[in-house]
Coordinates of C-alpha atoms in Angstrom, one line a residue:
Chain A
M120 CA 0.0 0.0 0.0
P121 CA 1.6 3.2 -1.0
A122 CA 2.1 5.9 1.7
E123 CA 0.0 8.9 2.1
I124 CA 2.0 12.0 0.9
I125 CA 2.3 14.6 3.6
D126 CA 1.8 17.9 1.7
G127 CA 4.1 20.3 3.4
K128 CA 3.3 23.0 1.0
A129 CA -0.4 22.9 1.8
F130 CA 0.2 22.6 5.5
A131 CA 2.6 25.6 5.4
A132 CA 0.0 27.6 3.6
D133 CA -2.5 26.7 6.2
L134 CA 0.0 27.6 9.0
R135 CA 0.6 31.0 7.4
G136 CA -3.1 31.5 7.3
K137 CA -3.3 30.8 11.0
V138 CA -0.4 33.2 11.6
A139 CA -2.1 35.9 9.6
G140 CA -5.2 35.3 11.8
H141 CA -3.2 35.8 14.9
V142 CA -1.6 38.9 13.4
A143 CA -4.9 40.4 12.6
R144 CA -6.2 39.8 16.2
L145 CA -3.0 41.4 17.6
K146 CA -3.6 44.5 15.5
A147 CA -7.3 44.7 16.2
D148 CA -7.2 43.9 19.9
H149 CA -3.9 45.4 20.9
G150 CA -2.7 47.7 18.2
I151 CA 0.4 45.6 17.8
T152 CA 2.0 44.6 14.5
P153 CA 4.6 41.8 14.8
G154 CA 7.8 42.7 13.0
L155 CA 10.6 40.5 11.6
A156 CA 14.0 41.9 10.7
V157 CA 16.2 40.0 8.3
V158 CA 19.9 40.9 7.9
L159 CA 21.6 39.9 4.7
V160 CA 25.4 40.3 4.3
G161 CA 26.7 40.2 0.7
E162 CA 25.1 39.2 -2.5
D163 CA 24.9 35.4 -2.5
P164 CA 22.1 34.7 -5.1
A165 CA 20.5 31.8 -3.1
S166 CA 20.5 33.9 0.1
Q167 CA 18.9 36.8 -1.8
V168 CA 16.1 34.5 -3.0
Y169 CA 15.5 33.2 0.6
V170 CA 15.5 36.7 2.0
R171 CA 13.1 37.9 -0.7
N172 CA 10.7 35.0 0.0
K173 CA 10.9 35.6 3.8
G174 CA 10.1 39.3 3.3
R175 CA 7.2 38.5 0.9
Q176 CA 5.6 35.9 3.2
T177 CA 6.1 38.2 6.2
V178 CA 4.2 41.0 4.5
E179 CA 1.5 38.6 3.2
A180 CA 0.8 37.5 6.8
G181 CA 0.2 41.1 7.7
M182 CA 3.4 41.6 9.6
A183 CA 6.1 44.3 9.3
S184 CA 9.2 43.2 7.4
F185 CA 12.5 45.0 7.9
E186 CA 15.3 44.1 5.4
H187 CA 18.8 45.2 6.1
K188 CA 21.3 44.5 3.3
L189 CA 25.0 45.0 4.2
P190 CA 28.0 44.8 1.8
A191 CA 30.0 41.6 1.8
D192 CA 32.9 43.4 3.4
V193 CA 31.0 45.0 6.2
P194 CA 33.1 45.2 9.4
A195 CA 31.9 42.9 12.1
D196 CA 31.4 45.9 14.4
E197 CA 29.0 47.5 12.0
L198 CA 26.9 44.3 11.8
Y199 CA 27.0 44.0 15.6
A200 CA 25.8 47.7 16.0
L201 CA 22.9 47.0 13.6
I202 CA 21.9 43.9 15.7
E203 CA 22.1 46.1 18.9
R204 CA 19.7 48.6 17.3
L205 CA 17.3 45.8 16.2
N206 CA 17.5 44.3 19.7
A207 CA 16.5 47.7 21.1
D208 CA 13.8 48.4 18.5
P209 CA 10.3 47.7 20.0
K210 CA 8.8 47.3 16.5
V211 CA 11.1 44.4 15.8
H212 CA 10.1 41.1 17.5
G213 CA 12.2 38.7 15.5
I214 CA 15.7 39.0 14.1
L215 CA 17.5 36.7 11.9
C216 CA 20.8 37.0 10.0
Q217 CA 20.8 35.0 6.8
F218 CA 23.6 32.4 6.8
P219 CA 26.1 31.7 5.4
V220 CA 28.0 35.0 6.0
P221 CA 31.3 35.9 4.5
D222 CA 34.4 34.3 6.0
H223 CA 35.5 37.3 8.0
L224 CA 32.3 37.1 10.1
S225 CA 31.5 34.4 12.7
E226 CA 28.0 32.9 12.7
S227 CA 28.3 32.0 16.4
E228 CA 29.4 35.5 17.3
I229 CA 26.5 37.0 15.4
V230 CA 23.9 34.7 17.0
A231 CA 25.3 35.4 20.4
R232 CA 24.5 39.1 20.0
I233 CA 20.9 38.6 19.1
D234 CA 18.5 39.1 22.0
P235 CA 17.4 35.5 22.8
A236 CA 13.8 36.8 23.0
K237 CA 14.0 37.9 19.4
D238 CA 16.1 34.9 18.2
V239 CA 13.3 33.5 16.0
D240 CA 15.8 31.0 14.3
G241 CA 16.2 29.4 17.8
L242 CA 20.0 29.3 17.4
H243 CA 21.0 31.3 20.5
I244 CA 22.7 29.2 23.2
L245 CA 20.0 30.3 25.7
N246 CA 17.3 29.0 23.5
I247 CA 19.1 25.7 23.0
G248 CA 19.5 25.4 26.8
R249 CA 15.8 26.2 27.3
L250 CA 14.7 23.7 24.7
A251 CA 17.1 21.1 26.2
S252 CA 15.6 21.6 29.7
G253 CA 11.9 21.7 28.7
Q254 CA 11.4 25.4 29.2
D255 CA 9.7 27.8 26.8
A256 CA 12.2 28.4 24.1
M257 CA 12.3 29.7 20.5
A258 CA 12.5 26.3 18.7
P259 CA 14.5 26.2 15.5
C260 CA 12.2 26.5 12.5
T261 CA 13.0 23.3 10.6
P262 CA 12.5 20.8 13.5
L263 CA 9.5 22.8 14.7
G264 CA 8.0 22.4 11.2
C265 CA 8.7 18.7 11.3
L266 CA 7.0 18.4 14.7
M267 CA 3.9 20.3 13.4
L268 CA 3.6 17.9 10.5
L269 CA 3.9 14.9 12.8
R270 CA 1.3 16.2 15.2
D271 CA -1.0 17.0 12.4
H272 CA -0.7 13.6 10.8
L273 CA -0.5 11.4 13.9
G274 CA -2.2 13.3 16.7
P275 CA -0.6 13.0 20.1
L276 CA 2.9 11.5 19.7
S277 CA 3.3 10.2 23.3
G278 CA 4.9 6.8 23.6
M279 CA 5.8 6.5 19.9
N280 CA 9.2 5.3 18.9
A281 CA 11.0 8.1 17.1
V282 CA 14.4 7.7 15.4
V283 CA 16.2 10.9 14.4
I284 CA 18.9 10.2 11.9
G285 CA 21.6 12.9 12.2
R286 CA 22.8 14.8 15.2
S287 CA 23.4 18.3 13.8
N288 CA 22.8 21.3 16.1
L289 CA 20.5 22.8 13.5
V290 CA 18.1 19.9 13.1
G291 CA 18.9 16.5 14.6
K292 CA 19.5 17.5 18.2
P293 CA 16.7 20.0 18.6
M294 CA 14.4 17.6 16.8
A295 CA 15.2 15.0 19.4
Q296 CA 14.4 17.5 22.2
L297 CA 11.1 18.4 20.6
L298 CA 10.0 14.7 20.2
L299 CA 11.1 14.0 23.7
G300 CA 9.0 17.0 24.8
D301 CA 6.0 15.3 23.2
S302 CA 6.9 12.1 25.1
C303 CA 8.2 10.0 22.3
T304 CA 10.8 7.4 23.0
V305 CA 13.6 9.0 21.1
T306 CA 16.7 7.4 19.6
I307 CA 19.4 9.5 17.9
A308 CA 21.2 7.6 15.2
H309 CA 24.2 8.9 13.3
S310 CA 27.3 8.0 11.3
R311 CA 28.7 5.9 14.1
T312 CA 25.4 3.9 14.7
R313 CA 25.8 0.2 14.2
D314 CA 23.1 -1.7 12.2
I315 CA 21.4 1.6 11.5
E316 CA 18.8 -0.1 9.2
E317 CA 17.7 -2.2 12.2
V318 CA 17.5 0.9 14.4
V319 CA 15.4 2.8 11.9
R320 CA 13.2 -0.2 11.3
R321 CA 11.9 0.0 14.9
A322 CA 10.7 3.5 14.5
D323 CA 7.1 4.6 14.3
I324 CA 8.5 8.0 13.3
V325 CA 11.6 8.5 11.2
V326 CA 13.1 12.0 10.8
A327 CA 16.0 11.9 8.4
A328 CA 18.4 14.8 8.6
V329 CA 21.8 13.8 7.5
G330 CA 22.3 15.4 4.1
R331 CA 23.1 12.2 2.3
P332 CA 21.1 11.7 -0.9
E333 CA 18.6 8.8 -0.7
M334 CA 20.5 7.1 2.1
V335 CA 17.4 5.6 3.7
T336 CA 15.7 3.0 1.5
G337 CA 12.4 1.3 1.9
D338 CA 13.8 -1.8 3.6
W339 CA 14.8 0.4 6.5
I340 CA 11.2 1.5 7.1
K341 CA 8.7 -0.3 9.4
P342 CA 5.5 -0.8 7.6
G343 CA 3.1 2.0 8.4
A344 CA 5.8 4.3 9.8
T345 CA 5.7 8.1 9.3
V346 CA 8.8 9.4 7.4
I347 CA 9.8 13.0 7.6
D348 CA 12.6 13.8 5.1
V349 CA 14.6 16.9 6.0
G350 CA 17.3 16.4 3.5
I351 CA 17.5 18.6 0.4
N352 CA 20.2 17.3 -1.9
R353 CA 20.9 18.3 -5.4
I354 CA 22.1 15.4 -7.6
D355 CA 22.9 14.9 -11.2
A356 CA 20.0 14.0 -13.4
P357 CA 21.4 13.0 -16.8
E358 CA 18.0 11.5 -17.6
R359 CA 16.7 15.0 -17.8
G360 CA 19.5 16.1 -20.2
A361 CA 23.1 16.9 -20.1
G362 CA 24.1 18.9 -17.0
K363 CA 20.7 18.7 -15.5
T364 CA 20.1 18.1 -11.8
R365 CA 17.3 17.4 -9.5
L366 CA 16.5 17.6 -5.8
V367 CA 16.2 14.5 -3.6
G368 CA 15.9 13.9 0.1
D369 CA 17.8 11.7 2.5
C370 CA 15.2 9.0 1.8
Q371 CA 14.8 7.2 -1.4
F372 CA 11.2 8.3 -2.0
E373 CA 9.9 5.6 -4.2
S374 CA 11.0 2.6 -2.1
C375 CA 10.2 4.3 1.2
A376 CA 6.7 5.3 0.0
Q377 CA 6.0 1.6 -0.7
V378 CA 6.4 0.8 3.0
A379 CA 5.7 3.9 5.0
G380 CA 2.3 4.9 6.2
A381 CA 3.0 8.5 5.3
I382 CA 6.0 10.4 3.9
T383 CA 7.0 13.9 3.1
P384 CA 8.2 14.5 -0.5
V385 CA 11.3 16.5 -1.5
P386 CA 10.7 19.2 -2.5
G387 CA 7.3 20.1 -1.1
G388 CA 7.5 18.5 2.3
V389 CA 9.5 19.9 5.1
G390 CA 11.0 22.8 3.0
P391 CA 8.0 25.0 2.9
M392 CA 7.4 24.7 6.6
T393 CA 10.6 26.5 7.6
I394 CA 9.6 30.0 6.6
A395 CA 6.1 29.4 7.9
C396 CA 7.5 28.5 11.3
L397 CA 9.7 31.5 11.2
L398 CA 6.6 33.6 10.9
A399 CA 5.0 31.6 13.7
N400 CA 8.0 32.1 15.9
T401 CA 7.9 35.9 15.3
V402 CA 4.3 36.0 16.4
T403 CA 5.1 33.9 19.5
A404 CA 8.0 36.3 20.3
C405 CA 5.7 39.3 19.8
C406 CA 3.1 37.9 22.2
R407 CA 5.8 37.1 24.8
A408 CA 7.3 40.6 24.5
H409 CA 3.9 42.1 25.2
G410 CA 3.0 39.6 28.0
L411 CA 0.1 38.2 25.9
L412 CA -1.0 34.6 25.9
E413 CA 0.9 32.7 23.2
P414 CA -1.3 31.7 20.3
E415 CA -2.5 28.1 20.2
G416 CA -1.1 25.7 17.7
I417 CA 1.9 27.5 16.3
T418 CA 4.5 26.8 19.0
A419 CA 6.3 23.7 20.3
Chain B
M987 CA 28.2 -15.5 34.9
P988 CA 27.8 -12.8 37.6
A989 CA 28.6 -9.3 36.6
E990 CA 31.8 -7.4 37.5
I991 CA 31.0 -4.9 40.2
I992 CA 32.0 -1.4 39.2
D993 CA 33.5 0.1 42.3
G994 CA 32.5 3.7 42.2
K995 CA 34.0 4.3 45.6
A996 CA 37.5 3.2 44.5
F997 CA 37.2 5.0 41.2
A998 CA 36.1 8.2 42.9
A999 CA 39.1 8.0 45.3
D1000 CA 41.3 7.5 42.3
L1001 CA 39.7 10.5 40.6
R1002 CA 40.2 12.6 43.7
G1003 CA 43.8 11.6 43.6
K1004 CA 44.1 12.8 40.0
V1005 CA 42.4 16.1 40.9
A1006 CA 44.8 16.5 43.8
G1007 CA 47.7 15.9 41.4
H1008 CA 46.4 18.7 39.1
V1009 CA 45.9 21.0 42.0
A1010 CA 49.5 20.4 43.2
R1011 CA 50.7 21.3 39.7
L1012 CA 48.6 24.4 39.5
K1013 CA 50.1 25.5 42.8
A1014 CA 53.6 24.6 41.9
D1015 CA 53.7 25.9 38.3
H1016 CA 51.3 28.8 38.4
G1017 CA 50.8 29.7 42.1
I1018 CA 47.1 29.1 41.7
T1019 CA 44.9 27.4 44.3
P1020 CA 41.5 26.3 42.9
G1021 CA 38.7 27.4 45.2
L1022 CA 35.2 26.0 45.6
A1023 CA 32.5 28.0 47.4
V1024 CA 29.5 26.2 48.8
V1025 CA 26.4 28.1 50.0
L1026 CA 24.1 26.5 52.5
V1027 CA 20.7 28.0 53.4
G1028 CA 19.1 26.7 56.5
E1029 CA 19.8 23.8 58.7
D1030 CA 18.6 20.7 56.8
P1031 CA 20.5 17.9 58.4
A1032 CA 21.1 15.9 55.2
S1033 CA 22.3 19.1 53.4
Q1034 CA 24.7 19.8 56.3
V1035 CA 26.2 16.4 55.9
Y1036 CA 26.7 16.9 52.1
V1037 CA 28.2 20.3 52.6
R1038 CA 30.6 19.0 55.3
N1039 CA 31.7 16.1 53.0
K1040 CA 32.2 18.5 50.1
G1041 CA 34.2 20.8 52.2
R1042 CA 36.4 18.0 53.6
Q1043 CA 37.1 16.5 50.2
T1044 CA 37.8 19.9 48.7
V1045 CA 40.5 20.5 51.3
E1046 CA 41.8 17.0 51.0
A1047 CA 42.4 17.6 47.3
G1048 CA 44.5 20.7 48.2
M1049 CA 41.9 23.2 47.1
A1050 CA 40.4 26.1 49.0
S1051 CA 37.0 25.6 50.4
F1052 CA 34.7 28.5 51.2
E1053 CA 31.5 27.7 53.2
H1054 CA 28.8 30.2 53.5
K1055 CA 25.9 29.4 55.8
L1056 CA 22.9 31.6 55.7
P1057 CA 19.8 31.4 58.0
A1058 CA 16.7 29.6 56.6
D1059 CA 14.9 33.0 56.4
V1060 CA 17.6 34.8 54.5
P1061 CA 16.1 37.3 52.1
A1062 CA 16.6 36.4 48.4
D1063 CA 18.4 39.7 47.9
E1064 CA 21.0 38.8 50.5
L1065 CA 21.6 35.5 48.9
Y1066 CA 21.9 37.0 45.5
A1067 CA 24.4 39.6 46.8
L1068 CA 26.5 36.8 48.2
I1069 CA 26.5 35.1 44.8
E1070 CA 27.5 38.4 43.2
R1071 CA 30.5 38.6 45.5
L1072 CA 31.5 35.0 44.8
N1073 CA 31.1 35.6 41.1
A1074 CA 33.5 38.5 41.4
D1075 CA 36.0 36.8 43.7
P1076 CA 39.1 35.6 41.8
K1077 CA 39.9 33.1 44.5
V1078 CA 36.6 31.3 43.8
H1079 CA 36.5 29.2 40.7
G1080 CA 33.4 27.1 41.5
I1081 CA 30.2 28.1 43.2
L1082 CA 27.3 25.8 44.2
C1083 CA 24.3 26.4 46.3
Q1084 CA 23.2 23.3 48.2
F1085 CA 19.6 22.3 47.2
P1086 CA 16.9 22.1 48.3
V1087 CA 16.5 25.7 49.6
P1088 CA 13.6 27.0 51.7
D1089 CA 10.3 27.6 49.9
H1090 CA 10.7 31.4 49.7
L1091 CA 13.7 31.0 47.4
S1092 CA 13.7 29.8 43.8
E1093 CA 16.4 27.3 42.7
S1094 CA 16.2 28.4 39.1
E1095 CA 16.6 32.1 40.1
I1096 CA 19.6 31.2 42.2
V1097 CA 21.2 29.1 39.4
A1098 CA 20.6 31.9 36.9
R1099 CA 22.7 34.3 39.1
I1100 CA 25.8 32.1 39.2
D1101 CA 28.5 33.0 36.7
P1102 CA 28.2 30.1 34.1
A1103 CA 32.0 29.8 34.2
K1104 CA 31.8 29.0 37.9
D1105 CA 28.7 26.9 37.7
V1106 CA 30.4 23.6 38.7
D1107 CA 27.1 21.9 39.1
G1108 CA 26.4 22.4 35.4
L1109 CA 22.9 23.7 36.1
H1110 CA 23.0 27.1 34.4
I1111 CA 20.9 27.4 31.2
L1112 CA 24.1 28.4 29.3
N1113 CA 25.9 25.3 30.4
I1114 CA 22.8 23.2 29.4
G1115 CA 22.8 24.9 26.0
R1116 CA 26.5 24.4 25.6
L1117 CA 26.3 20.7 26.5
A1118 CA 23.3 20.3 24.1
S1119 CA 25.2 21.8 21.2
G1120 CA 28.5 20.0 21.8
Q1121 CA 30.5 23.0 23.1
D1122 CA 32.7 23.1 26.1
A1123 CA 30.4 23.2 29.1
M1124 CA 30.3 22.5 32.8
A1125 CA 28.7 19.1 32.7
P1126 CA 26.5 18.2 35.7
C1127 CA 28.4 16.1 38.2
T1128 CA 26.3 12.9 38.4
P1129 CA 26.0 12.2 34.7
L1130 CA 29.7 13.2 34.3
G1131 CA 30.6 10.6 36.9
C1132 CA 28.5 8.0 35.1
L1133 CA 30.3 8.8 31.8
M1134 CA 33.7 8.4 33.5
L1135 CA 32.8 5.0 34.9
L1136 CA 31.6 3.9 31.5
R1137 CA 34.7 5.1 29.7
D1138 CA 36.9 3.5 32.3
H1139 CA 35.1 0.2 32.1
L1140 CA 34.5 0.0 28.3
G1141 CA 37.1 2.2 26.7
P1142 CA 35.7 4.2 23.7
L1143 CA 31.9 4.2 23.7
S1144 CA 31.5 5.1 20.0
G1145 CA 28.8 3.1 18.3
M1146 CA 27.4 1.4 21.4
N1147 CA 23.7 1.3 22.0
A1148 CA 23.0 3.3 25.1
V1149 CA 19.6 3.5 26.8
V1150 CA 19.0 6.2 29.4
I1151 CA 16.0 5.5 31.5
G1152 CA 14.6 8.8 32.8
R1153 CA 14.5 12.2 31.3
S1154 CA 15.1 14.6 34.2
N1155 CA 17.0 17.8 33.6
L1156 CA 19.5 16.8 36.4
V1157 CA 20.5 13.4 35.1
G1158 CA 18.6 11.8 32.2
K1159 CA 18.8 14.6 29.6
P1160 CA 22.5 15.6 30.2
M1161 CA 23.5 11.9 30.4
A1162 CA 22.0 11.5 26.9
Q1163 CA 23.9 14.5 25.7
L1164 CA 27.2 13.2 27.1
L1165 CA 26.7 9.7 25.6
L1166 CA 25.8 11.3 22.3
G1167 CA 29.0 13.3 22.6
D1168 CA 30.9 10.0 22.9
S1169 CA 29.1 8.8 19.7
C1170 CA 26.8 6.3 21.3
T1171 CA 23.5 5.6 19.6
V1172 CA 21.3 7.0 22.4
T1173 CA 17.8 6.2 23.3
I1174 CA 15.9 8.1 26.0
A1175 CA 13.2 5.9 27.6
H1176 CA 10.8 7.2 30.2
S1177 CA 7.4 6.7 31.8
R1178 CA 5.6 6.9 28.5
T1179 CA 7.9 4.4 26.7
R1180 CA 6.1 1.3 25.4
D1181 CA 7.6 -2.1 25.9
I1182 CA 10.4 -0.5 28.0
E1183 CA 11.8 -3.9 28.8
E1184 CA 12.4 -4.6 25.2
V1185 CA 13.9 -1.1 24.6
V1186 CA 16.3 -1.7 27.5
R1187 CA 17.2 -5.2 26.4
R1188 CA 18.8 -3.8 23.2
A1189 CA 21.2 -1.7 25.2
D1190 CA 25.0 -2.3 25.5
I1191 CA 24.9 0.5 28.1
V1192 CA 22.0 1.1 30.5
V1193 CA 21.8 4.2 32.7
A1194 CA 18.9 4.0 35.1
A1195 CA 17.9 7.4 36.6
V1196 CA 14.2 7.3 37.4
G1197 CA 14.0 7.1 41.2
R1198 CA 11.8 4.0 41.3
P1199 CA 13.2 1.3 43.6
E1200 CA 14.4 -1.8 41.7
M1201 CA 12.3 -1.1 38.6
V1202 CA 14.8 -2.7 36.3
T1203 CA 15.1 -6.4 36.7
G1204 CA 17.5 -8.9 35.2
D1205 CA 15.2 -9.9 32.4
W1206 CA 15.4 -6.4 31.0
I1207 CA 19.2 -6.6 30.6
K1208 CA 21.1 -7.8 27.6
P1209 CA 23.6 -10.4 28.6
G1210 CA 27.0 -8.7 29.0
A1211 CA 25.6 -5.1 29.1
T1212 CA 27.0 -2.5 31.4
V1213 CA 24.5 -1.2 33.9
I1214 CA 24.9 2.2 35.7
D1215 CA 22.4 2.6 38.4
V1216 CA 21.9 6.3 39.4
G1217 CA 18.9 5.6 41.7
I1218 CA 19.2 6.0 45.4
N1219 CA 16.0 4.9 47.0
R1220 CA 15.4 4.2 50.7
I1221 CA 13.0 1.4 51.2
D1222 CA 11.6 -0.4 54.3
A1223 CA 13.8 -3.3 55.4
P1224 CA 11.7 -5.2 58.0
E1225 CA 14.1 -8.1 57.7
R1226 CA 16.7 -5.9 59.4
G1227 CA 14.3 -5.2 62.3
A1228 CA 11.3 -3.1 63.0
G1229 CA 11.5 0.4 61.4
K1230 CA 14.7 -0.4 59.6
T1231 CA 15.4 0.8 56.0
R1232 CA 18.0 0.2 53.4
L1233 CA 19.1 1.8 50.2
V1234 CA 18.4 0.3 46.8
G1235 CA 18.9 1.5 43.3
D1236 CA 16.6 1.7 40.3
C1237 CA 17.9 -1.7 39.3
Q1238 CA 17.2 -4.9 41.2
F1239 CA 20.8 -5.7 41.9
E1240 CA 20.8 -9.4 42.3
S1241 CA 18.9 -10.3 39.2
C1242 CA 20.6 -7.7 37.0
A1243 CA 24.0 -8.8 38.2
Q1244 CA 23.3 -12.3 37.0
V1245 CA 22.9 -11.0 33.4
A1246 CA 25.0 -7.9 33.1
G1247 CA 28.6 -7.8 32.2
A1248 CA 29.2 -5.1 34.8
I1249 CA 27.0 -3.2 37.2
T1250 CA 27.3 -0.4 39.8
P1251 CA 26.1 -1.2 43.2
V1252 CA 23.9 1.1 45.4
P1253 CA 25.4 2.4 47.6
G1254 CA 29.0 2.6 46.5
G1255 CA 28.5 3.0 42.7
V1256 CA 27.6 6.3 41.1
G1257 CA 27.0 8.1 44.5
P1258 CA 30.7 8.7 45.4
M1259 CA 31.4 9.9 41.9
T1260 CA 29.3 13.1 42.3
I1261 CA 31.5 14.9 44.8
A1262 CA 34.7 13.8 43.0
C1263 CA 33.3 15.2 39.7
L1264 CA 32.4 18.4 41.6
L1265 CA 36.1 18.8 42.5
A1266 CA 37.1 17.9 38.9
N1267 CA 34.8 20.5 37.5
T1268 CA 36.2 23.1 39.9
V1269 CA 39.8 22.4 38.6
T1270 CA 38.5 22.6 35.0
A1271 CA 36.8 25.9 35.8
C1272 CA 40.0 27.2 37.4
C1273 CA 42.1 26.2 34.4
R1274 CA 39.6 27.9 32.0
A1275 CA 39.5 31.0 34.1
H1276 CA 43.3 31.3 33.9
G1277 CA 43.5 30.3 30.2
L1278 CA 45.4 27.2 31.0
L1279 CA 45.0 23.9 29.2
E1280 CA 42.3 21.8 30.7
P1281 CA 43.7 18.8 32.6
E1282 CA 43.3 15.4 30.8
G1283 CA 40.9 12.8 32.0
I1284 CA 38.7 14.8 34.3
T1285 CA 36.3 16.5 31.9
A1286 CA 33.6 15.4 29.5

């Protein structure tokens, strides 16, 4: 029986709609407009596309979007001064700096300077610590998006066996924390894991976040399991013509979909959730900044 | 074949010896004496015993011990002012406040005021975040002690299946982070875990930290596995006479020892490691504060 396809694009659109509803209520009831500031250093074409998409979706949700573009050779001090201004600006509830940044800048130094309450990417060490100790945190957008898809598809996750493949600070580790927070029995598998196929085969929930094209094949999957594929890998696609490429996940879609109960495609699965969760985090940060109840259904 | 008994008391004595050696070198080579400040609020008898033991072992290792006893009704502000002074005192490299504290005080507020660099209990949110993201942290003493026992008994842990039973912020969660840092495949099991016996039976390494007397029985254990029992539970022992009690772990020692390859007893296993690791953390904090290389073999 082929798996149900989890439509991340549709779910993300729905989430953005919910966010827009919360934004409208914040404006109507409290006269507050949530604002997201995005800092872009340099002219990396992919980053420019991301930043443009973020800005567009921010505005579409009724929020204020502040874009700050700095030259590739901006001195670190100037960037830090900008972050200080954004930290102090009451119209700004979320701040993110688009990565990667040029080599003379340090991503960790940049993140450390963002007010943790405005760290809507969930990268600040305080937010990592809060997430790891079960306190209210800003959860990183990609794992938060995966969690939302899982909750939507499965209902309460309590007691389910979840295997997270990959232990990156950006996805694998916070994903494990979020699943543990929802009372899954969580296993973190990684490059040193022995008999990884067997480990994955026990999982009711598989989250693959390793960045290795099509590593997970159908014979790794327990029949009926829910598979969330975080990987976005570009591989050669000579069948489409000379020099052509295509995007694949960390899971071999065709074989996994034959066994899984549900699976996210790549593209169109987890990917669209990331920006939607960024908007959701900005609304959450805005509510916290104003001492308002956090909106339902858009946080961890 | 009965399991090897892991002698935590002997290992802790050995670790304290190593710490004393590092302290002697810090004095001889750099004229630095590591110092540990312990704050005790009120007159809880058990806490008084702990604090006395900590002070004695600190001095025996050649370190400076600073004990601050405050009355049970000390205003929070006075306690915070003391912590501020200790944070600023260059002779103090480690600070801990003995918990529990009286009800009018907040443990989390106290911990938040300790300089993370001096937080030798590893409880500050910054240290939790650092541990959770694989950075240099102060690791909490009890899980650090478990890790040391495991490394000593098993050598490199990479690739081993580790199951941590319990997801407390004090033990279970940081234990999982430490085992992941040593490249184990880590599963966190807890009260919502289904078929927990089966989950535990897959483990090469079992760390039990739930606080339920003798919950884990021999039939849960994979033959040859290494069992670390963090639980310290006092139960009635009528066989010893009316009103008598005894200490047991979270594992039923007799049955587990029939199956395991090695096991820590209770008492005399993990317990003695905690203070030894506190001293080790203080030396680590001292070396970091002075920009010196961290001593080998006493950190995570």
